[in-house]
Coordinates of C-alpha atoms (C1' of nucleotides) in Angstrom, one line a residue:
Chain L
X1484 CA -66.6 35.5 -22.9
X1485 CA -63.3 33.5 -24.0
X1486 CA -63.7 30.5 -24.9
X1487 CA -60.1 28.0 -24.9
X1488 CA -59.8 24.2 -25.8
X1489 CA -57.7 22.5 -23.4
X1490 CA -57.6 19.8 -26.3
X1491 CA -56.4 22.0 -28.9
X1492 CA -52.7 21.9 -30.1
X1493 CA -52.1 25.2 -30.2
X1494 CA -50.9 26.8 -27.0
X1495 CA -53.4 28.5 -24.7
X1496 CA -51.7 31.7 -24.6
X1497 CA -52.2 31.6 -28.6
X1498 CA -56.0 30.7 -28.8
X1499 CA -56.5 33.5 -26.3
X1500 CA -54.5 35.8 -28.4
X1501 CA -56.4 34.8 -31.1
X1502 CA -59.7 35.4 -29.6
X1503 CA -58.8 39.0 -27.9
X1504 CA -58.2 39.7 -31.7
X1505 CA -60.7 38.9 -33.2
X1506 CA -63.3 40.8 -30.9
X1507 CA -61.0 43.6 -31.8
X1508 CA -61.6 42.7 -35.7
X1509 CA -64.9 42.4 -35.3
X1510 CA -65.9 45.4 -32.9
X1511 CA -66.9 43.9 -29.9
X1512 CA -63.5 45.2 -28.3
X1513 CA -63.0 49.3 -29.5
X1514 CA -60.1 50.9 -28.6
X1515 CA -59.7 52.2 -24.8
X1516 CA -61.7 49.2 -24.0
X1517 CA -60.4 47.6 -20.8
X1518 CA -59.5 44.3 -20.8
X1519 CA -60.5 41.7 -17.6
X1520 CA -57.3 42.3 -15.4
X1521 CA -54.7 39.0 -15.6
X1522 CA -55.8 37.3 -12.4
X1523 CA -59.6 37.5 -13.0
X1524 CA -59.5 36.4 -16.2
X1525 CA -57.4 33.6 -15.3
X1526 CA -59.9 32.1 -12.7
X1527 CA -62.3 32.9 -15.2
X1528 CA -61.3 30.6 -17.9
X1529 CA -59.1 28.1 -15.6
X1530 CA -55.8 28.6 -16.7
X1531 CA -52.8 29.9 -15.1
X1532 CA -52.2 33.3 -14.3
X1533 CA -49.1 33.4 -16.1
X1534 CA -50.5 31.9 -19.5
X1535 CA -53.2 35.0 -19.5
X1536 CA -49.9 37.6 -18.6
X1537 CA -48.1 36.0 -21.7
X1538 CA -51.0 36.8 -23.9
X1539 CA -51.1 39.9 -23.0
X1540 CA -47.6 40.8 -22.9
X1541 CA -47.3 39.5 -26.7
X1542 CA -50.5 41.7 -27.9
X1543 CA -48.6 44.8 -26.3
X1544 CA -45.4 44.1 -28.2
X1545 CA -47.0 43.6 -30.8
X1546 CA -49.2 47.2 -30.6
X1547 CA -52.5 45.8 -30.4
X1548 CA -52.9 46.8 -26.5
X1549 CA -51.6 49.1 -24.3
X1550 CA -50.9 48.5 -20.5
X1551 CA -51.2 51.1 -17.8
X1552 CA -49.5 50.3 -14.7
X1553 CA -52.0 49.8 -11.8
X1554 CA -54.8 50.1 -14.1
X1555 CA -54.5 47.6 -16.3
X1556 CA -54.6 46.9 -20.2
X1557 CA -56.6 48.6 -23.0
X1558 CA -57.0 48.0 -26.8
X1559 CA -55.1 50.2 -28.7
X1560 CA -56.8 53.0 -30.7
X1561 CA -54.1 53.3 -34.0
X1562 CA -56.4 52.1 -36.7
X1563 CA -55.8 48.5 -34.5
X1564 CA -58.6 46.4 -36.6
X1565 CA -57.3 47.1 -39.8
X1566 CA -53.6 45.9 -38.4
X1567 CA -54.8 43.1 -37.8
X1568 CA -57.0 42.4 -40.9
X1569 CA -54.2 42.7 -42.6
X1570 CA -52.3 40.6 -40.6
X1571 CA -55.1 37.8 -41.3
X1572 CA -55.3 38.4 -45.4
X1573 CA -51.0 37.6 -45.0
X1574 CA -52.0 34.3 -43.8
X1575 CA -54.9 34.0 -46.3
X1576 CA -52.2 34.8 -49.2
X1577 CA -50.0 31.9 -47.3
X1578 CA -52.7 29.8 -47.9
X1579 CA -53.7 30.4 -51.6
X1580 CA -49.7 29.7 -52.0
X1581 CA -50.0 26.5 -50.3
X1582 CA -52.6 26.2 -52.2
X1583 CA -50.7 26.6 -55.8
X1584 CA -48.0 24.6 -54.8
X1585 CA -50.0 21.7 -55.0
X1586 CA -51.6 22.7 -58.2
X1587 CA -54.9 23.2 -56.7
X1588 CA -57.3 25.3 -59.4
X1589 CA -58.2 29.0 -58.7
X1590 CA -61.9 27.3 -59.9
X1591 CA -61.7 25.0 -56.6
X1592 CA -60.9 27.7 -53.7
X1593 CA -63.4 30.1 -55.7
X1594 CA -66.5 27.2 -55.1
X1595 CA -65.3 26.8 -51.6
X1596 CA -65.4 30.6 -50.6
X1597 CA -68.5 30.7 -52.2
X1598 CA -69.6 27.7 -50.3
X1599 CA -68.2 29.8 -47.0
X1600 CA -69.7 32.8 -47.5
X1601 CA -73.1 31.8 -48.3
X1602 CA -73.5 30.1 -45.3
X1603 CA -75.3 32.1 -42.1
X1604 CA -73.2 33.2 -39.6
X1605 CA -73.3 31.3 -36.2
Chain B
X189 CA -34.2 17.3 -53.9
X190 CA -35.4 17.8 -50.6
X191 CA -35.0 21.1 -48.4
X192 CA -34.8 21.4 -44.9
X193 CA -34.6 25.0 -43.0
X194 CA -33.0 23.7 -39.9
X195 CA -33.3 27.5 -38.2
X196 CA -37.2 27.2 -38.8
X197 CA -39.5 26.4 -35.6
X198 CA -41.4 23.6 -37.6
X199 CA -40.1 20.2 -37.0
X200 CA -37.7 19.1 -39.4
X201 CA -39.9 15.5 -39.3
X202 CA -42.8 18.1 -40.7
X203 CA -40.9 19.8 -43.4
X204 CA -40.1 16.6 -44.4
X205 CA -43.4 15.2 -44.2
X206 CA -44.8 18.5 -46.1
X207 CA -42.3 17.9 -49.4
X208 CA -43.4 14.6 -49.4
X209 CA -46.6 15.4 -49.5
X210 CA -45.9 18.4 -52.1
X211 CA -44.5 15.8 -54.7
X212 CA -47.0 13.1 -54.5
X213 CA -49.5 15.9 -54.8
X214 CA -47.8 17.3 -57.6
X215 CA -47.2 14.1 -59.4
X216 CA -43.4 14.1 -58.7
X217 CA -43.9 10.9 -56.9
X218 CA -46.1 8.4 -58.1
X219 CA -47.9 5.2 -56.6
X220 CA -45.3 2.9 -56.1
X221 CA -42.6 5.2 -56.7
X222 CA -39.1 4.2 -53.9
X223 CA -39.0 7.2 -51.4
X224 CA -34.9 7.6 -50.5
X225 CA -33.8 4.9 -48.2
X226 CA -33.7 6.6 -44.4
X227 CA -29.8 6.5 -44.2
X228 CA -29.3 8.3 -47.5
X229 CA -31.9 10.7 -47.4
X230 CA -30.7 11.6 -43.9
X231 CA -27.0 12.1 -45.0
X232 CA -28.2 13.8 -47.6
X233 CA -30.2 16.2 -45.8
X234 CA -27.7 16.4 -42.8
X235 CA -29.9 15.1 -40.0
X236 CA -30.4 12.3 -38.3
X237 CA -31.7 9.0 -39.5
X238 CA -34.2 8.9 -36.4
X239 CA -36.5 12.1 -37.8
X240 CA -36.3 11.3 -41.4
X241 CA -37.4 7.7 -40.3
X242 CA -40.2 9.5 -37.8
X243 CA -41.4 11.4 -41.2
X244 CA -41.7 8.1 -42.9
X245 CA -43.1 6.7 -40.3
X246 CA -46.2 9.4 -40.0
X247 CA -47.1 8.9 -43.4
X248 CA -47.2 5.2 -43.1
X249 CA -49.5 5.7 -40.3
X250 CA -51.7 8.0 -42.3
X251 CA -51.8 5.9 -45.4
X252 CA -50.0 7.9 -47.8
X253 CA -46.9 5.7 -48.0
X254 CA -45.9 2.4 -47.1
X255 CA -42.9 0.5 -45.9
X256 CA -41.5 -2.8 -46.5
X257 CA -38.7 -4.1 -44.3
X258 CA -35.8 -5.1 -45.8
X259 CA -36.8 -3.2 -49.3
X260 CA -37.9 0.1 -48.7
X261 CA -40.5 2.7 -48.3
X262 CA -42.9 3.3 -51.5
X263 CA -45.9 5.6 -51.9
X264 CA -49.2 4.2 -51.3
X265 CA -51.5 3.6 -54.7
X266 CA -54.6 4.5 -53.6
X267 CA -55.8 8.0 -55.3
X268 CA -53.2 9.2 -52.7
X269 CA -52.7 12.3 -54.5
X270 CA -56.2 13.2 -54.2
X271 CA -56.6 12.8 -50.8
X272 CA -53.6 14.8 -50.3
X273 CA -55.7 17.6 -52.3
X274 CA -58.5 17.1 -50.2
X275 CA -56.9 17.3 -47.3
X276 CA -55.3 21.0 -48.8
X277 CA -58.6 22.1 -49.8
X278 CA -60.2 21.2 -45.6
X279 CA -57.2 23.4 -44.8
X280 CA -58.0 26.2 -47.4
X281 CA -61.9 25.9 -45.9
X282 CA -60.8 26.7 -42.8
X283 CA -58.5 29.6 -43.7
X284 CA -61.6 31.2 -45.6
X285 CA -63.9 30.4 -42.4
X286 CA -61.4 32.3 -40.0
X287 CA -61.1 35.4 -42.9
X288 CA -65.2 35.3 -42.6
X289 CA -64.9 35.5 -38.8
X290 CA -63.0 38.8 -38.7
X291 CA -65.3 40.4 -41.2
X292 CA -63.4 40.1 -44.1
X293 CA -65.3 40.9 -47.3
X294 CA -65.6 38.2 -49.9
X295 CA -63.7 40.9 -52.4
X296 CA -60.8 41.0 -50.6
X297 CA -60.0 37.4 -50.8
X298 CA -61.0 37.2 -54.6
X299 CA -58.4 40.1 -55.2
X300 CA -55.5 38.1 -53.5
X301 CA -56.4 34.9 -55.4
X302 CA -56.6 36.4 -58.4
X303 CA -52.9 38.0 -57.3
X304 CA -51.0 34.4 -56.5
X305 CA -52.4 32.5 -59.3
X306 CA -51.9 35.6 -62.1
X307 CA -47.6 34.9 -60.7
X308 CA -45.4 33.3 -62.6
X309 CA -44.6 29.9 -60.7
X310 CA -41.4 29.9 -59.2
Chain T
X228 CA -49.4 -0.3 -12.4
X229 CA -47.8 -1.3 -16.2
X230 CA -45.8 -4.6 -16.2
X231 CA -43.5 -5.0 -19.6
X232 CA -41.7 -7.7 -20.4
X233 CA -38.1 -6.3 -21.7
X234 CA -37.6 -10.3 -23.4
X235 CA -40.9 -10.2 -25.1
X236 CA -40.4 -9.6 -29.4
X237 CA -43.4 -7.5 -29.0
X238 CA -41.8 -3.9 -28.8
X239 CA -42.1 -2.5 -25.1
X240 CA -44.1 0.3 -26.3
X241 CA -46.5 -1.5 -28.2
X242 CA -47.2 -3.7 -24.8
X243 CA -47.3 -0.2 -23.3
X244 CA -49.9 1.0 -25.4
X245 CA -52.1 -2.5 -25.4
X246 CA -52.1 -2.1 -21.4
X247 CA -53.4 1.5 -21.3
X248 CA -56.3 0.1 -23.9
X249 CA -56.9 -2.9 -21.6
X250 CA -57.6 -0.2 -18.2
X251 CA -59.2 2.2 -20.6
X252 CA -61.5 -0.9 -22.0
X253 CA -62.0 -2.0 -18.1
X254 CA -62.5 1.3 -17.0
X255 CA -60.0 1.7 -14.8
X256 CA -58.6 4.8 -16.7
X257 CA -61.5 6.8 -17.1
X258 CA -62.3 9.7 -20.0
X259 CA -60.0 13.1 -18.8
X260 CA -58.0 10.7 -16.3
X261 CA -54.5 11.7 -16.0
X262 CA -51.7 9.3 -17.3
X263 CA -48.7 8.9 -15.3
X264 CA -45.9 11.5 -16.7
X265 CA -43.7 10.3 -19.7
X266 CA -40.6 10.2 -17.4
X267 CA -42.3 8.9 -14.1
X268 CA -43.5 6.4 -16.3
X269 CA -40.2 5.6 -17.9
X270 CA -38.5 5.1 -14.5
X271 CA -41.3 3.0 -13.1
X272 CA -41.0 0.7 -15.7
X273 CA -37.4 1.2 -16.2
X274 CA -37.3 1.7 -19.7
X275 CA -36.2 5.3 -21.6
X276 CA -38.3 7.9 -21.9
X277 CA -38.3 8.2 -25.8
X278 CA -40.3 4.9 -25.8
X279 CA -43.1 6.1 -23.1
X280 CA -42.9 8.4 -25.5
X281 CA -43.8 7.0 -28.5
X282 CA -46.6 5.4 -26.9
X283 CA -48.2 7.9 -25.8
X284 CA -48.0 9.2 -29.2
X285 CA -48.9 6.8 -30.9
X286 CA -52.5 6.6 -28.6
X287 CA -53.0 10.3 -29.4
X288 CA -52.6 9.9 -32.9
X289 CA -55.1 7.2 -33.0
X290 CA -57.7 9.1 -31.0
X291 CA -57.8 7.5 -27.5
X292 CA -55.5 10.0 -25.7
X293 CA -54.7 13.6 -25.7
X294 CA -51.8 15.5 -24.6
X295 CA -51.2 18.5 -23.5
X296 CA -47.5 20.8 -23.2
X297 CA -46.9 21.7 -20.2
X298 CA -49.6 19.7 -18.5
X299 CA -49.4 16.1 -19.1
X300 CA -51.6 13.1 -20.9
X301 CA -55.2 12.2 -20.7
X302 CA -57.7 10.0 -21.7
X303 CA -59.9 11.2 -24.8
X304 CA -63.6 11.4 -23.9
X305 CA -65.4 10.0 -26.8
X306 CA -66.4 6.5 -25.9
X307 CA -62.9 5.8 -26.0
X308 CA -63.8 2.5 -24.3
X309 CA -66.5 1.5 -26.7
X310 CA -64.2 2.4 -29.6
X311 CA -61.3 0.3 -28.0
X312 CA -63.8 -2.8 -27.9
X313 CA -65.0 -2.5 -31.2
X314 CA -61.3 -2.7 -32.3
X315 CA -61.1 -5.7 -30.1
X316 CA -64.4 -7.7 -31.6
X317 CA -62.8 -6.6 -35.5
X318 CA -59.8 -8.3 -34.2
X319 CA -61.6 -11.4 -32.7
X320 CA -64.0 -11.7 -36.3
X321 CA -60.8 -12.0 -37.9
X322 CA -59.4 -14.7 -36.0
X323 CA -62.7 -16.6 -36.5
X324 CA -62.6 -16.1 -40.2
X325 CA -58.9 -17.5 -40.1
X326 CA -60.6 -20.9 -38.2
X327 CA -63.3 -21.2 -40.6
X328 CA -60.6 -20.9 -43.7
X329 CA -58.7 -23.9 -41.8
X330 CA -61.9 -25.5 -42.0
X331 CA -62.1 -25.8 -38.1
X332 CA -65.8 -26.4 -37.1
X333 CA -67.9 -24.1 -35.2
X334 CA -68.9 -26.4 -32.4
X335 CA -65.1 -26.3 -31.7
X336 CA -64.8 -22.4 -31.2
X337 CA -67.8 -22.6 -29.0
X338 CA -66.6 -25.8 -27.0
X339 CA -63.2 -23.0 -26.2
X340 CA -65.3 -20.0 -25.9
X341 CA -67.2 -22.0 -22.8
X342 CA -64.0 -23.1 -21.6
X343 CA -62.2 -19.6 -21.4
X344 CA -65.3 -18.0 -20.2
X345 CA -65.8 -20.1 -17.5
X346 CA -62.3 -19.8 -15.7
X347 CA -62.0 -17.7 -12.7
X348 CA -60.5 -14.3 -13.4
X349 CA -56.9 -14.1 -12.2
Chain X
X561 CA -51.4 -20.9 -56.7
X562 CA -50.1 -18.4 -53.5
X563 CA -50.8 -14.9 -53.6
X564 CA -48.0 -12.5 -50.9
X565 CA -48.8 -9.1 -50.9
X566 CA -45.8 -6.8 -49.9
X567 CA -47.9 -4.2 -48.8
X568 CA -48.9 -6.5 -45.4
X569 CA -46.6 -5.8 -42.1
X570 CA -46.5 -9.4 -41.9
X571 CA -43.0 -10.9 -43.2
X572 CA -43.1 -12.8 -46.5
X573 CA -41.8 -15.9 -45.5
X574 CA -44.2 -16.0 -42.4
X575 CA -47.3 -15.1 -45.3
X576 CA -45.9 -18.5 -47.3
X577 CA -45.7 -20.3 -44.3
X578 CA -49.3 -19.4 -43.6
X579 CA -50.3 -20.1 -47.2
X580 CA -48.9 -23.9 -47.3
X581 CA -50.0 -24.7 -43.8
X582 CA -53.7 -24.0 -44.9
X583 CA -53.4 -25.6 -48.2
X584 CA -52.4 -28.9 -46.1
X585 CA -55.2 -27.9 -43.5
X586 CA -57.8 -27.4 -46.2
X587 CA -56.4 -30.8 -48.3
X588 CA -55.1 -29.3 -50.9
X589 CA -51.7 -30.0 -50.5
X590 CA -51.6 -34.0 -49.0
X591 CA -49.5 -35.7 -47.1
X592 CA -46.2 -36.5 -49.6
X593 CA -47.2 -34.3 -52.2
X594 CA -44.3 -32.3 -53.4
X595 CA -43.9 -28.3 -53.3
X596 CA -42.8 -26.4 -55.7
X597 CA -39.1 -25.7 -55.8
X598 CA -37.4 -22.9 -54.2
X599 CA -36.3 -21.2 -57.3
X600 CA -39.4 -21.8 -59.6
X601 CA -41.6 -20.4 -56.8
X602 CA -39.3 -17.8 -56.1
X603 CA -40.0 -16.4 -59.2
X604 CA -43.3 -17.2 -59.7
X605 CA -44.2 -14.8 -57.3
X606 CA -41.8 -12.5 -57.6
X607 CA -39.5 -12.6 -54.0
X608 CA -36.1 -14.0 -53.4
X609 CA -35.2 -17.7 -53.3
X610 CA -33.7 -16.7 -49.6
X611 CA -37.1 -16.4 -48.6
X612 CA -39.0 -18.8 -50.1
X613 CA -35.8 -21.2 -48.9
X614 CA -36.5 -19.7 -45.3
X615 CA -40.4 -20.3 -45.7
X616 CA -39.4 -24.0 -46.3
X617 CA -36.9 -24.6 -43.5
X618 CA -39.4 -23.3 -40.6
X619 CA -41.5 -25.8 -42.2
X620 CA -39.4 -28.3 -42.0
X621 CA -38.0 -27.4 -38.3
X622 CA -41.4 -27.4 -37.3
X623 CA -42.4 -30.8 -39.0
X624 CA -44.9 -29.9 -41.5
X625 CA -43.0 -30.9 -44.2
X626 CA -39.4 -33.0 -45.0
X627 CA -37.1 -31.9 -47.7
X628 CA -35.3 -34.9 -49.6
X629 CA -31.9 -33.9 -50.8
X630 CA -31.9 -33.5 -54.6
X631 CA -35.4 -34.2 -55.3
X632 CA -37.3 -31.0 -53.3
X633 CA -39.4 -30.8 -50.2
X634 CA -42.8 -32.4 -49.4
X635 CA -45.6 -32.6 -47.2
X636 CA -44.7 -34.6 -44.0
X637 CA -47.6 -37.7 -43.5
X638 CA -48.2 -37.7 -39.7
X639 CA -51.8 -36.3 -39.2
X640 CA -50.1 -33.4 -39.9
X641 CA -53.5 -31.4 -40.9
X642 CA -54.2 -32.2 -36.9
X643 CA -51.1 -30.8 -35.5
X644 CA -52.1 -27.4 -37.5
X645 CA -55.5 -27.2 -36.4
X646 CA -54.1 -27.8 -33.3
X647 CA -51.9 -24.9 -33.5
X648 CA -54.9 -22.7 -35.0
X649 CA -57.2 -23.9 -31.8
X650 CA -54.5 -22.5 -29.4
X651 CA -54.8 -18.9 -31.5
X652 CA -57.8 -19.0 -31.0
X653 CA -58.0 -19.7 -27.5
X654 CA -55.8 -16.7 -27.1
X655 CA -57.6 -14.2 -29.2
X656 CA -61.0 -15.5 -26.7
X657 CA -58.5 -14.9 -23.4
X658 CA -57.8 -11.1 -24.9
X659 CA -61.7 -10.5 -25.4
X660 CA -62.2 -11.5 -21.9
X661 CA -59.7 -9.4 -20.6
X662 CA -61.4 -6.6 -21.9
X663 CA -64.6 -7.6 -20.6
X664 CA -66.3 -8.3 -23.8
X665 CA -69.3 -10.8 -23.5
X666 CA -69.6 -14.1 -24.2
X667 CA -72.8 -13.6 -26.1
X668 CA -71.0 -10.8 -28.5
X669 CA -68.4 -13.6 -29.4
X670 CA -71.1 -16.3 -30.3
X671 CA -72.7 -13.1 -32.5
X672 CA -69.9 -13.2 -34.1
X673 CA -69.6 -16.5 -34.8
X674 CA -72.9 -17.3 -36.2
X675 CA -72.6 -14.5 -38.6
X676 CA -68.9 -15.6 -39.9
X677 CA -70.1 -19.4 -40.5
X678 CA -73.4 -18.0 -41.7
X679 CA -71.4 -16.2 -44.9
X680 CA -70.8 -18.1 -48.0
X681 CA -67.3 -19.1 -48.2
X682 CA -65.7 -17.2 -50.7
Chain Q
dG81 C1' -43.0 20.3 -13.8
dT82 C1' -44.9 18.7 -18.5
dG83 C1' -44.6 16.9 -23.5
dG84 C1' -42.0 17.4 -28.1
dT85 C1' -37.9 17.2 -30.9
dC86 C1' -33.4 15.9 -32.1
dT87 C1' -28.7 13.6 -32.0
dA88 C1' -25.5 9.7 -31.6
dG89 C1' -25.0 5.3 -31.7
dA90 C1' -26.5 0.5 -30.9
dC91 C1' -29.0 -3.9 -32.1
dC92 C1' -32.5 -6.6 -34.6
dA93 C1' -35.4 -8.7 -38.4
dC94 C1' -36.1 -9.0 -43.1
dC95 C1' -34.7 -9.4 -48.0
Chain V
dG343 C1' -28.8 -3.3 -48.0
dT344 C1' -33.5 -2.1 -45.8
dG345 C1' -36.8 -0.3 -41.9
dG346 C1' -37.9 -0.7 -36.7
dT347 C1' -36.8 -0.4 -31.9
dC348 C1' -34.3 1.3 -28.0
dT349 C1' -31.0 4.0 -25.0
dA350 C1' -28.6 8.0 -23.3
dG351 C1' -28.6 12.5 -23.0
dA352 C1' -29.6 17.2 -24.8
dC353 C1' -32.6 21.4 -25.6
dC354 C1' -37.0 23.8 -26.2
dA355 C1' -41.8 25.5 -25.4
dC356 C1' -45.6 25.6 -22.4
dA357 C1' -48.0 26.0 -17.7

DNA sequence: GTGGTCTAGACCACC
DNA sequence: GTGGTCTAGACCACA
């Protein structure tokens, strides 16, 4: 189900972060879904125990999860999805700043989402 | 003329590396243009000379600037600007991919462009 | 395993980074082989750390290793060893090139080519 | 008549050095002609006398050339073209010893070869 | 434990 | 003066 790149820069914890969001984003996870517990998702994708716990414990400071001692941990059910949407279209604006700064035209980005969206999904 | 946030998590050798960038995009620097010698800049600054001479050093690698011993460090003269851009715009492409995996609507992302770029610049 | 020579003008971790090509090239490092650790490294060969270091970085940069926090450094796994070769043979056409500017004849080259090749490995 | 390019790693004075000892290689420059002058070359193309002067005295250390007080330096007459191609041979030999070392095949090298001293010279 | 960043201060080669 | 290399020793984030 996760899917982490040993290779990648960005810190394991992170990309499974990233990916526990996203299924939220996109539905796959609804709220009061359980999540795999620490340990057997660990084994699953070949990391350290602790690296899955830190995940977690950042998603539950953070709101998107709950934890429920000798249970385990479950996706939040406060309008979650959009929380994190809006999280993403922050780093989008980032971007489109970045962007400005180095007096890229609106005309470029405009071809490129184009370009994006007209692709199929994978 | 160049800030550093010392406080901030990136690298100082990165913010460094990123203003660089910024004014060669921008057209502050041009080809063949003197970058600050390492001592001064780093005085100036207030860090090291080792991480202002790891910044210079990075872009050197990645063609955007190039040093002479003895004389200086000067920015490279091949379209470097434009790769810069391009580079910007591979960045902006994957920002738009990652809106597009979270099910962010096309809309959206036109309504925040049209937001930065309608800004005064700053 | 490394040998450096702290007289040689060559910097130590440029002979650092030519050695790990060399086993990579042989195949004595293979593709996801682990590379000794930065500071076991550094006390082996008796230099600092800071200049493992920079070798190391300086392989990852250019494609041939990858690192990971927390974990240690690895060989890349695309045909890192055919890459490394192909580097080699760019290197050796333009040392030919340089004889045939000096106006050195081929039948010389060859004659040395016979000679090196026939030598016993040491 | 020599062309540096202050862009190249390699040290100026080591580029003229290379320049003049293939000009005697070639025949351009014979034995007892006389070089340009360290100031009129200096600023012909555009460096300072110091290294121009510090071209000339490796030269002369090494005993490609001999400098007459008062009257300028010139091209020493003892088969010097031999001692260079000498000199070249022994790169040469080197650069073979490196390919071998990485296991490269003979029969890639005589490619190689062939397809240099096929090319028109230029 | 690992690699990554940074400082302080030294020495070298080149111009 | 310039950039390049190296050491010693510190602190941080990640696993």
């Amino acid at each position: 189900m996760f899917i982490i790149d040993i290779q990648n820069k960005v810190p394991i914890f992170e990309q499974l972060k990233k990916q526990i969001l996203e299924f939220i984003s996109i539905g796959i996870l609804l709220p009061n879904d359980k999540l795999p517990s620490v340990r057997s998702l660990a084994t699953d994708i070949g990391v350290n125990p602790n690296t899955v716990s830190k995940a977690y414990q950042e998603l539950e400071n953070q709101g998107y999860i709950y934890s429920v001692k000798g249970k385990g941990c479950f996706i939040a059910d406060n309008q979650t999805d959009q929380l994190i949407k809006d999280d993403k279209l922050d780093d989008f604006k980032g971007c489109v700043n970045e962007m400005k700064k180095h007096q890229i035209t609106k005309d470029k980005l405009l071809e490129i989402i184009e370009e994006v969206y007209k692709e199929e999904t994978v």
